[in-house]
XYZ file of N, CA, C and O in Angstrom:
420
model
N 49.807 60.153 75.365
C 48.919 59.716 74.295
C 48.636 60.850 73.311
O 48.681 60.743 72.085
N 48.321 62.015 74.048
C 47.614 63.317 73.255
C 49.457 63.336 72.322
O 49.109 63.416 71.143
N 50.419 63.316 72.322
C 51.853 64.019 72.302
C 51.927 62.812 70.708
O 52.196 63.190 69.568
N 51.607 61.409 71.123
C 51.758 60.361 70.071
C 50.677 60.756 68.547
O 50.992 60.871 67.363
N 49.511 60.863 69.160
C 48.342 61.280 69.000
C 49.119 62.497 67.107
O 49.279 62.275 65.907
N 49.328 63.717 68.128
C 49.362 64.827 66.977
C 50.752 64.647 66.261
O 50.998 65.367 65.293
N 51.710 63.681 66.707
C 52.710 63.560 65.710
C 52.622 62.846 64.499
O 53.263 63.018 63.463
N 51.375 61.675 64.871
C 51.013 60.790 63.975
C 50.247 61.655 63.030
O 50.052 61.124 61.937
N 49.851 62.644 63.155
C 48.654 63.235 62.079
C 49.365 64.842 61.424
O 48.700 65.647 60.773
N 51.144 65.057 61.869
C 51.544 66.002 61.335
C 52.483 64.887 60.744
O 53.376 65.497 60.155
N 52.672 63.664 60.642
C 53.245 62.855 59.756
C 52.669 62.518 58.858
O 53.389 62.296 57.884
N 51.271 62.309 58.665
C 50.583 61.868 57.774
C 50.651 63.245 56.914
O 51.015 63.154 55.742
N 50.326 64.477 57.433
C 50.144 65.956 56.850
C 51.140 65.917 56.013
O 51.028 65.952 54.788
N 52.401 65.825 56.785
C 53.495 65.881 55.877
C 53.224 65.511 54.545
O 52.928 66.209 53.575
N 53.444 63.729 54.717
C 53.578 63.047 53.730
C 52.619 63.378 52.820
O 53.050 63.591 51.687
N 51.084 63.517 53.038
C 50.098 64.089 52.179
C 50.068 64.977 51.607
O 49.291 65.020 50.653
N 51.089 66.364 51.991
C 51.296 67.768 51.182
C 52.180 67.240 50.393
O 52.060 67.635 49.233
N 53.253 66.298 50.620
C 54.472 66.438 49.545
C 54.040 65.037 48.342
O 54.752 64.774 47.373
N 52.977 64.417 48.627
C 52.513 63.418 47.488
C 51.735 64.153 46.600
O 51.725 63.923 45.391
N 50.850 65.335 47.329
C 49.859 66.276 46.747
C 50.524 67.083 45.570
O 50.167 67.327 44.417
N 51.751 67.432 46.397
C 52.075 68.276 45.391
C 52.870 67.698 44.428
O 52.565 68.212 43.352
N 53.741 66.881 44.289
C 54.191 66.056 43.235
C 53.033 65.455 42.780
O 53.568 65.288 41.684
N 51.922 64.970 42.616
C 50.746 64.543 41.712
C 50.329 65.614 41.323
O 49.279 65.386 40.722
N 50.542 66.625 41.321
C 49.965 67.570 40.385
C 50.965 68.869 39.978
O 50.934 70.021 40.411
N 51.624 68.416 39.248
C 52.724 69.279 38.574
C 52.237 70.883 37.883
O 52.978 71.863 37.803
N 50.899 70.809 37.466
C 50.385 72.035 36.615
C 50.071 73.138 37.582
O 50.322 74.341 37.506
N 49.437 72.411 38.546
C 49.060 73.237 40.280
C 50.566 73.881 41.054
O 50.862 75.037 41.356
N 51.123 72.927 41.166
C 52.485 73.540 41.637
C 53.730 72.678 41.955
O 53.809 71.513 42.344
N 54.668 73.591 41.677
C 55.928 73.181 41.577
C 56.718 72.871 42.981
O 57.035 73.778 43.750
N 57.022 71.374 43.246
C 57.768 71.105 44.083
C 59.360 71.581 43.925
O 59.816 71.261 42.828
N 60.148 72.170 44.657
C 61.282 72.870 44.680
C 61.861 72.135 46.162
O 61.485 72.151 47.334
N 62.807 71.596 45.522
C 64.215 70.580 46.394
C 65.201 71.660 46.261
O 65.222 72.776 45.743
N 66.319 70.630 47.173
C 67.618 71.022 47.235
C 68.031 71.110 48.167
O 67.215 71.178 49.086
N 69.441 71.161 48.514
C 70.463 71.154 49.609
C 69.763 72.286 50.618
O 69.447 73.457 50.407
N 69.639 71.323 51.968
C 68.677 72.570 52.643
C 69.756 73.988 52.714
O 69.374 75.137 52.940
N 70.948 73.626 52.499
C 71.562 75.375 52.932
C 71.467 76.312 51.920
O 71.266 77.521 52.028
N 71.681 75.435 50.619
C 70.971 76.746 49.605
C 70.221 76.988 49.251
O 70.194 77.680 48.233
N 68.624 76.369 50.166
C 67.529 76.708 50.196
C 67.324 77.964 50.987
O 66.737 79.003 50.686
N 68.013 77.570 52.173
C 67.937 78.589 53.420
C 68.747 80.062 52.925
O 68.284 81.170 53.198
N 69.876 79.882 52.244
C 70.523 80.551 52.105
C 69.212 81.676 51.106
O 68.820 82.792 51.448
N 68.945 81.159 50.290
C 67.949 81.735 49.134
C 66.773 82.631 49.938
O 66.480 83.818 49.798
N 66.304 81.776 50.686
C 64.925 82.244 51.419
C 65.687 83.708 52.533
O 64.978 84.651 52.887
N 66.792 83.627 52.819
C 67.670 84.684 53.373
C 67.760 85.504 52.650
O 67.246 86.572 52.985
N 68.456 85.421 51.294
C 69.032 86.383 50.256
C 67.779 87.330 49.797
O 67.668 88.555 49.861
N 66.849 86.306 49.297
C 65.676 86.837 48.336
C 64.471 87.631 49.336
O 64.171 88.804 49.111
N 63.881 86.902 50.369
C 62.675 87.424 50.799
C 63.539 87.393 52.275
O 62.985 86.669 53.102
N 64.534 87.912 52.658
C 64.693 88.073 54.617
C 64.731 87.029 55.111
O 65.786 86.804 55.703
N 63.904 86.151 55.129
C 62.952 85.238 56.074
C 63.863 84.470 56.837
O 64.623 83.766 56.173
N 63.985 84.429 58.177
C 64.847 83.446 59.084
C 63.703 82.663 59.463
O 62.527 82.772 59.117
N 64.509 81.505 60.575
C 63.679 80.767 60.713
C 63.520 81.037 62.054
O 64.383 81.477 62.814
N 61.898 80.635 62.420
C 61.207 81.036 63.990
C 60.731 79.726 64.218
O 59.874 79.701 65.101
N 61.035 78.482 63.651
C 60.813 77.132 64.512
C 60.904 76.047 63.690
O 61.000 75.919 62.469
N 60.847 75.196 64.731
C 60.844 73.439 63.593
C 59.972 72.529 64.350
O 59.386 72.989 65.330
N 59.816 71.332 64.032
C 59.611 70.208 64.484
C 59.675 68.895 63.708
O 59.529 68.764 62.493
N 59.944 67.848 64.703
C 60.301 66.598 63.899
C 59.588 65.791 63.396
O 58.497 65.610 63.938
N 59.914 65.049 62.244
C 58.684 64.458 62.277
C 59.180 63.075 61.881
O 59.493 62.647 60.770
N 59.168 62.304 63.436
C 59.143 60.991 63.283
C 60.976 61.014 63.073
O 61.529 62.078 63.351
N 61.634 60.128 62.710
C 62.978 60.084 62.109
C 63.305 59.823 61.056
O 64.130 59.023 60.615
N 62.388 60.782 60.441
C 62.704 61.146 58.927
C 62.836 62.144 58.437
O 63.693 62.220 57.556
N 62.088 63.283 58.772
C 62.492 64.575 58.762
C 61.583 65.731 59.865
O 60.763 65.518 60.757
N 62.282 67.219 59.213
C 62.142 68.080 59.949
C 61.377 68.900 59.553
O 61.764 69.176 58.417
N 60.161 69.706 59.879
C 59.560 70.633 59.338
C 59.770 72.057 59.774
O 58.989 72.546 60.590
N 61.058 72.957 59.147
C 60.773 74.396 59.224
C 59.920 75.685 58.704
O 59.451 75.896 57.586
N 59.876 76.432 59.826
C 58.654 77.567 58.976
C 60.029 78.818 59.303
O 60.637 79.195 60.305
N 60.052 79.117 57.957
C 60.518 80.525 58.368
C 59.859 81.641 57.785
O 59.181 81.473 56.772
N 60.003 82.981 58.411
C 59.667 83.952 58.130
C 60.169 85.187 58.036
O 61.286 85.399 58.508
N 59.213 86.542 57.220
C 60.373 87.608 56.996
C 59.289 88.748 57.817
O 58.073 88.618 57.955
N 60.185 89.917 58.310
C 59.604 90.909 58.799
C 58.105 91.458 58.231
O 57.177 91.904 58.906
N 58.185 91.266 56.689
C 56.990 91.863 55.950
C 56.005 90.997 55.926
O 54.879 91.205 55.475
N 56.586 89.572 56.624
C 55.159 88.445 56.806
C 55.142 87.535 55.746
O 54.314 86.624 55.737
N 56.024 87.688 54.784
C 56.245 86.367 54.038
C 56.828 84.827 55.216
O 57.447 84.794 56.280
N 56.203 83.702 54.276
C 56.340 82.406 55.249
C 56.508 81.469 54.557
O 55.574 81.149 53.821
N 57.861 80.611 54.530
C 57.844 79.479 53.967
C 58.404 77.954 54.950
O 59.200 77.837 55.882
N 57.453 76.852 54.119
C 57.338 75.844 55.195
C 58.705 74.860 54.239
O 58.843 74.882 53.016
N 59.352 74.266 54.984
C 60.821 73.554 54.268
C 60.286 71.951 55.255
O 59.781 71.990 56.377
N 60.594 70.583 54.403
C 60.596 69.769 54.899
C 62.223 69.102 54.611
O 62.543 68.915 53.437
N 63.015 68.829 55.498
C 63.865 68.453 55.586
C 64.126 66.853 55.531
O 63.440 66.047 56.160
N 65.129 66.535 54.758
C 64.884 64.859 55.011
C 66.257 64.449 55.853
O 66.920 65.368 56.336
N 66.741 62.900 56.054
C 67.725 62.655 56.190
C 69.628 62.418 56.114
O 70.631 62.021 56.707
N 68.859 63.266 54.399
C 70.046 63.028 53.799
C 69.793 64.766 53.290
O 69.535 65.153 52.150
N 69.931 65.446 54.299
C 69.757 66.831 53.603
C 69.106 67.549 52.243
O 69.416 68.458 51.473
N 68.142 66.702 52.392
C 67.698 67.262 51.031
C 66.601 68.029 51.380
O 66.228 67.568 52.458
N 65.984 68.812 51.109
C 65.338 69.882 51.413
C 64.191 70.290 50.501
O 64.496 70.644 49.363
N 62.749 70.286 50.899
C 62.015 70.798 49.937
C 60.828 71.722 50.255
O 60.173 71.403 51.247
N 60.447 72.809 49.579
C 59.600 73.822 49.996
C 58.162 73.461 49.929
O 57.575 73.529 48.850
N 57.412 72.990 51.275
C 55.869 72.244 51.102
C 55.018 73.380 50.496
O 54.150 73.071 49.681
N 55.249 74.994 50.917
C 54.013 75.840 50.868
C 55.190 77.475 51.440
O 56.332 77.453 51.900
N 54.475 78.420 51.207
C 54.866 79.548 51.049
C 53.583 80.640 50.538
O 53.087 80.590 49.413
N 53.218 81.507 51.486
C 52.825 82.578 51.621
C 52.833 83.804 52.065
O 54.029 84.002 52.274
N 51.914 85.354 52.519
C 51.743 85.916 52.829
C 51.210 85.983 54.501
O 50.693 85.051 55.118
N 51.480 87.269 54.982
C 50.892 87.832 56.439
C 51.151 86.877 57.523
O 50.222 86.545 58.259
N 52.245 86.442 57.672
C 52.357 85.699 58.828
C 52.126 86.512 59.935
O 52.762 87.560 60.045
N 51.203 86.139 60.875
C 50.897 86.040 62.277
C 51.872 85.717 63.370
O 51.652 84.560 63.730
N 52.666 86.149 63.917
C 52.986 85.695 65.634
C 51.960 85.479 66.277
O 51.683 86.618 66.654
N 51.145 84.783 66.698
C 49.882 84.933 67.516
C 50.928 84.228 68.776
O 49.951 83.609 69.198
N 52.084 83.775 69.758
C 52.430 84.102 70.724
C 52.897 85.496 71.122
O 53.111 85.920 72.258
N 53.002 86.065 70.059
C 53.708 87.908 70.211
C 52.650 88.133 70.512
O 52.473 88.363 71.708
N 51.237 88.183 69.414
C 50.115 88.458 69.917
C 49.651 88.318 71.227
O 49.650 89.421 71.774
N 49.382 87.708 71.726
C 49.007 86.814 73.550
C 49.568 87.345 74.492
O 49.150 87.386 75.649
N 51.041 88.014 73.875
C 51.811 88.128 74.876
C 51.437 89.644 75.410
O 51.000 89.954 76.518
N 51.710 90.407 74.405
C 51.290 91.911 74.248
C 49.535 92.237 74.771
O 49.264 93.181 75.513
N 48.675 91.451 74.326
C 47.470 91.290 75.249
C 47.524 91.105 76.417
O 46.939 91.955 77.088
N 48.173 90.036 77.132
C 48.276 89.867 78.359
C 49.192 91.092 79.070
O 48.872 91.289 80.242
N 50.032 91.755 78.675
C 50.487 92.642 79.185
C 52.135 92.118 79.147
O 52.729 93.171 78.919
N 53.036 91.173 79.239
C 54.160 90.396 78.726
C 54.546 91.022 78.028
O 55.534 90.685 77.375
């Protein structure tokens, strides 16, 4: 239930960041495209590989990747490879690196 529960409300997230941001064009620019020369870009320009995904539903995929200096960008993937950047910032956190190194791991 809990597993049904949080997929239903990172589907809704989804869909709500990428309506958000196409309704407001002056705020910010939605950026598509073929996810490999997205990936490829986010490689070339800022480092950033990717450290995870998840699905959402069978429609698409949500990656976060990141770069050594802590840049982070979130990619929603669709079915037909099309690819678009939800959000992108600063200081990414490992907080499992974190946990781990606390605990002694």
């Amino acid at each position: 239930m809990a597993r049904i529960f949080s997929f239903r409300w990172i589907r809704i997230a989804a869909i709500g960041a990428v309506m958000a941001l196409a309704a407001s064009p002056v705020q910010a620019q939605l950026v598509c495209g073929a996810h490999s020369d997205l990936v490829a870009g986010l490689a070339r320009t800022f480092q950033e590989k990717q450290v995870g995904y998840g699905v959402v539903g069978q429609k698409a995929v949500i990656e976060i990747y990141v770069s050594a200096s802590g840049t982070w960008t979130m990619l929603i993937t669709g079915v037909k490879d099309q690819s678009c950047i939800l959000a992108t910032g600063d200081g990414w956190e490992n907080t499992l690196a974190v946990a781990a190194a606390a605990h002694g791991l």
